[in-house]
Tab-separated table of C-alpha atoms in Angstrom:
chain	number	residue	atom	x	y	z
Z	1	ALA	CA	181.292	-129.020	18.194
Z	2	GLU	CA	184.280	-126.971	17.657
Z	3	ARG	CA	184.612	-127.933	14.200
Z	4	GLN	CA	181.278	-126.968	13.402
Z	5	PRO	CA	180.852	-123.438	14.738
Z	6	GLY	CA	177.401	-122.113	14.268
Z	7	GLN	CA	175.732	-125.709	14.392
Z	8	ALA	CA	173.227	-126.289	16.914
Z	9	ALA	CA	173.166	-130.412	16.565
Z	10	PRO	CA	176.746	-130.905	17.853
Z	11	LEU	CA	176.371	-128.824	20.616
Z	12	VAL	CA	173.073	-131.055	21.749
Z	13	LYS	CA	175.532	-134.222	21.508
Z	14	VAL	CA	177.698	-132.201	23.878
Z	15	ALA	CA	175.173	-131.603	26.276
Z	16	THR	CA	173.646	-135.497	26.329
Z	17	VAL	CA	177.446	-136.264	27.319
Z	18	GLN	CA	177.214	-133.542	29.826
Z	19	ILE	CA	173.889	-134.700	31.374
Z	20	VAL	CA	174.915	-138.268	31.432
Z	21	ALA	CA	177.946	-137.313	33.417
Z	22	LYS	CA	175.809	-135.310	35.778
Z	23	ASP	CA	177.138	-131.959	34.792
Z	24	PHE	CA	174.002	-130.103	34.550
Z	25	THR	CA	175.072	-126.473	34.696
Z	26	GLY	CA	177.396	-127.449	31.887
Z	27	ALA	CA	174.579	-129.037	29.960
Z	28	ARG	CA	172.275	-126.024	30.797
Z	29	LYS	CA	174.722	-123.571	29.051
Z	30	THR	CA	175.350	-125.729	26.297
Z	31	LEU	CA	171.885	-126.200	25.589
Z	32	GLN	CA	171.142	-122.439	25.730
Z	33	ASP	CA	174.306	-121.937	23.216
Z	34	ALA	CA	172.240	-124.435	20.896
Z	35	LEU	CA	169.073	-122.545	21.451
Z	36	ARG	CA	170.715	-119.333	20.645
Z	37	ILE	CA	172.073	-120.618	17.185
Z	38	GLN	CA	168.656	-122.309	16.492
Z	39	PRO	CA	165.855	-120.953	18.442
Z	40	ASP	CA	163.298	-123.758	17.415
Z	41	PHE	CA	165.499	-126.833	17.897
Z	42	LEU	CA	162.983	-129.209	19.596
Z	43	GLU	CA	165.465	-131.496	20.755
Z	44	ALA	CA	167.452	-128.815	22.506
Z	45	GLN	CA	164.468	-127.479	23.970
Z	46	LEU	CA	163.112	-130.573	25.486
Z	47	MET	CA	166.598	-131.523	26.850
Z	48	LEU	CA	166.754	-128.028	28.693
Z	49	GLY	CA	163.310	-128.377	30.152
Z	50	GLY	CA	164.350	-131.784	31.505
Z	51	VAL	CA	167.635	-130.268	32.756
Z	52	GLU	CA	165.529	-127.461	34.309
Z	53	ILE	CA	163.258	-129.886	36.069
Z	54	GLN	CA	166.036	-131.818	37.282
Z	55	GLY	CA	167.554	-128.555	38.973
Z	56	GLY	CA	164.505	-127.603	40.227
Z	57	GLN	CA	163.839	-124.873	37.878
Z	58	PHE	CA	160.156	-125.614	37.412
Z	59	ASP	CA	159.275	-122.089	36.316
Z	60	GLU	CA	162.049	-122.332	33.790
Z	61	ALA	CA	160.699	-125.392	32.374
Z	62	HIS	CA	157.246	-124.107	32.200
Z	63	LYS	CA	158.230	-121.014	30.368
Z	64	LEU	CA	159.999	-123.335	27.832
Z	65	ALA	CA	157.051	-125.787	27.317
Z	66	LYS	CA	154.950	-122.695	26.520
Z	67	GLN	CA	157.498	-121.437	24.053
Z	68	VAL	CA	157.301	-125.056	22.546
Z	69	GLN	CA	153.251	-124.891	22.425
Z	70	GLN	CA	153.504	-121.460	20.572
Z	71	GLN	CA	156.045	-122.700	18.213
Z	72	LYS	CA	154.548	-126.148	17.524
Z	73	PRO	CA	150.885	-126.000	18.623
Z	74	ASP	CA	150.160	-129.368	17.125
Z	75	HIS	CA	152.947	-131.108	18.597
Z	76	ALA	CA	152.299	-133.030	21.935
Z	77	ALA	CA	155.945	-132.324	22.975
Z	78	GLY	CA	155.437	-128.772	24.355
Z	79	TYR	CA	152.385	-130.192	26.489
Z	80	SER	CA	154.486	-133.151	27.769
Z	81	LEU	CA	157.046	-130.746	28.822
Z	82	GLU	CA	154.593	-128.659	30.489
Z	83	GLY	CA	152.998	-131.775	32.307
Z	84	ASP	CA	156.508	-132.989	33.600
Z	85	ALA	CA	157.247	-129.387	35.113
Z	86	ALA	CA	153.848	-129.545	36.807
Z	87	LEU	CA	154.019	-133.128	37.992
Z	88	ALA	CA	157.629	-132.549	39.383
Z	89	ARG	CA	156.114	-129.409	41.267
Z	90	LYS	CA	153.402	-131.659	42.556
Z	91	ASP	CA	150.538	-129.692	40.902
Z	92	TYR	CA	148.711	-132.647	39.679
Z	93	PRO	CA	145.500	-130.957	38.081
Z	94	ALA	CA	147.847	-129.068	35.769
Z	95	ALA	CA	150.053	-131.974	35.042
Z	96	LEU	CA	146.821	-134.151	34.295
Z	97	ALA	CA	145.563	-131.256	31.869
Z	98	ALA	CA	148.832	-131.013	30.304
Z	99	PHE	CA	149.357	-134.963	29.732
Z	100	GLU	CA	145.708	-135.072	28.431
Z	101	ARG	CA	146.346	-132.472	25.757
Z	102	ALA	CA	149.436	-134.018	24.990
Z	103	HIS	CA	147.712	-137.614	24.370
Z	104	ARG	CA	144.869	-136.000	22.016
Z	105	LEU	CA	147.461	-134.597	20.040
Z	106	ALA	CA	149.526	-137.816	19.931
Z	107	PRO	CA	147.873	-140.484	21.515
Z	108	SER	CA	150.668	-143.055	23.038
Z	109	GLY	CA	150.931	-145.527	26.276
Z	110	ALA	CA	153.724	-143.111	27.457
Z	111	THR	CA	151.189	-140.200	27.894
Z	112	LEU	CA	148.782	-142.433	29.668
Z	113	ILE	CA	151.319	-143.229	32.158
Z	114	ARG	CA	152.119	-139.764	32.938
Z	115	GLN	CA	148.382	-139.161	33.202
Z	116	HIS	CA	148.418	-142.099	35.746
Z	117	GLN	CA	151.207	-140.517	37.626
Z	118	ALA	CA	149.127	-137.217	37.910
Z	119	LEU	CA	145.804	-139.087	38.860
Z	120	SER	CA	147.709	-140.944	41.673
Z	121	GLY	CA	148.807	-137.626	43.256
Z	122	THR	CA	145.207	-136.888	43.071
Z	123	GLY	CA	144.264	-140.184	44.870
Z	124	ARG	CA	142.774	-141.362	41.646
Z	125	ALA	CA	144.990	-144.020	40.657
Z	126	ASP	CA	142.125	-146.448	39.740
Z	127	GLU	CA	141.059	-143.995	36.859
Z	128	GLY	CA	144.314	-143.937	35.457
Z	129	GLU	CA	144.397	-147.468	35.604
Z	130	LYS	CA	141.138	-148.108	33.777
Z	131	ARG	CA	142.578	-145.402	31.150
Z	132	LEU	CA	146.012	-147.774	30.670
Z	133	ALA	CA	143.882	-150.942	30.697
Z	134	ALA	CA	141.619	-149.587	27.814
Z	135	TRP	CA	144.710	-148.467	25.812
Z	136	VAL	CA	146.403	-152.073	26.634
Z	137	ALA	CA	143.375	-153.936	25.331
Z	138	SER	CA	143.377	-151.668	22.121
Z	139	HIS	CA	147.161	-151.689	21.797
Z	140	PRO	CA	148.069	-155.222	23.004
Z	141	GLN	CA	151.639	-154.981	21.578
Z	142	ASP	CA	152.401	-151.975	23.807
Z	143	LYS	CA	154.697	-153.895	26.267
Z	144	GLY	CA	155.764	-150.820	28.218
Z	145	ALA	CA	152.239	-149.782	29.268
Z	146	ARG	CA	151.246	-153.229	30.236
Z	147	LEU	CA	154.324	-153.448	32.194
Z	148	TYR	CA	153.645	-150.421	34.022
Z	149	LEU	CA	149.725	-151.229	34.550
Z	150	ALA	CA	150.824	-154.502	35.952
Z	151	GLU	CA	153.233	-152.966	38.450
Z	152	SER	CA	150.635	-150.374	39.371
Z	153	LEU	CA	148.148	-153.227	39.859
Z	154	ILE	CA	150.676	-155.301	42.149
Z	155	GLY	CA	151.136	-152.049	43.936
Z	156	ARG	CA	147.456	-152.013	44.936
Z	157	ALA	CA	147.142	-155.606	45.695
Z	158	GLN	CA	145.345	-156.192	42.661
Z	159	TYR	CA	147.438	-159.567	42.262
Z	160	LYS	CA	144.812	-161.634	39.699
Z	161	THR	CA	144.862	-158.935	36.942
Z	162	ALA	CA	148.453	-158.257	37.331
Z	163	ALA	CA	149.251	-161.935	36.831
Z	164	GLU	CA	147.056	-161.909	33.907
Z	165	HIS	CA	149.298	-158.760	32.432
Z	166	TYR	CA	152.395	-160.813	33.597
Z	167	LEU	CA	151.387	-163.614	31.771
Z	168	THR	CA	150.778	-161.967	28.582
Z	169	LEU	CA	154.145	-160.157	28.785
Z	170	ASN	CA	155.823	-163.301	29.217
Z	171	GLN	CA	154.083	-164.637	25.921
Z	172	GLN	CA	155.382	-161.481	24.438
Z	173	THR	CA	158.696	-161.511	25.807
Z	174	PRO	CA	159.630	-164.850	27.227
Z	175	GLY	CA	162.373	-165.308	29.965
Z	176	ASN	CA	162.389	-161.416	31.032
Z	177	VAL	CA	163.749	-161.906	34.459
Z	178	MET	CA	161.656	-159.132	35.910
Z	179	VAL	CA	158.458	-160.291	34.570
Z	180	LEU	CA	158.762	-163.888	35.707
Z	181	ASN	CA	159.828	-162.432	39.342
Z	182	ASN	CA	156.921	-160.054	39.485
Z	183	LEU	CA	154.534	-163.064	37.909
Z	184	ALA	CA	155.914	-165.320	41.031
Z	185	TRP	CA	155.293	-162.646	43.304
Z	186	ALA	CA	151.525	-162.218	42.317
Z	187	HIS	CA	151.124	-166.051	42.075
Z	188	LEU	CA	152.688	-165.935	45.600
Z	189	GLN	CA	150.112	-163.580	47.035
Z	190	LEU	CA	147.219	-165.042	45.433
């Protein structure tokens, strides 16, 4: 970063190290420096939003999300950040609306997982599971969404359906210890 003054990318790498080292104050300053150089640097904006959420600065993260949305209205990232900030402050309806908007712009299992988390906060976990189940049915290779769905089902004592998902995951990635453990647990409960 010192050898490339006036460049935002090296500062983002420094901030990454600061975040790993749990130096959130330093990371915030470094990312703000990067954004002074390049105000629309999406990676820096999203990292700063994450740092703000981590530090409990939800309003700052929300402002940053709105800024990203204005700069890139057709990009899901600003809406995902808005949802993350709302979810962290337990404003589940706002989080759900933001994650639904993000999913419309860029459908993914990850946005459906976040929707499930928001729906769970409002006591509607089963609705989130239905959305995830539909996604997994149409995107069978999305292991992350399937794993999350199976874990959610285990948590709600839906052992038979969870076991089916764990069996599929075991076929996709044989020998995964966590999958085998959870599959065994589901079978034990059955």
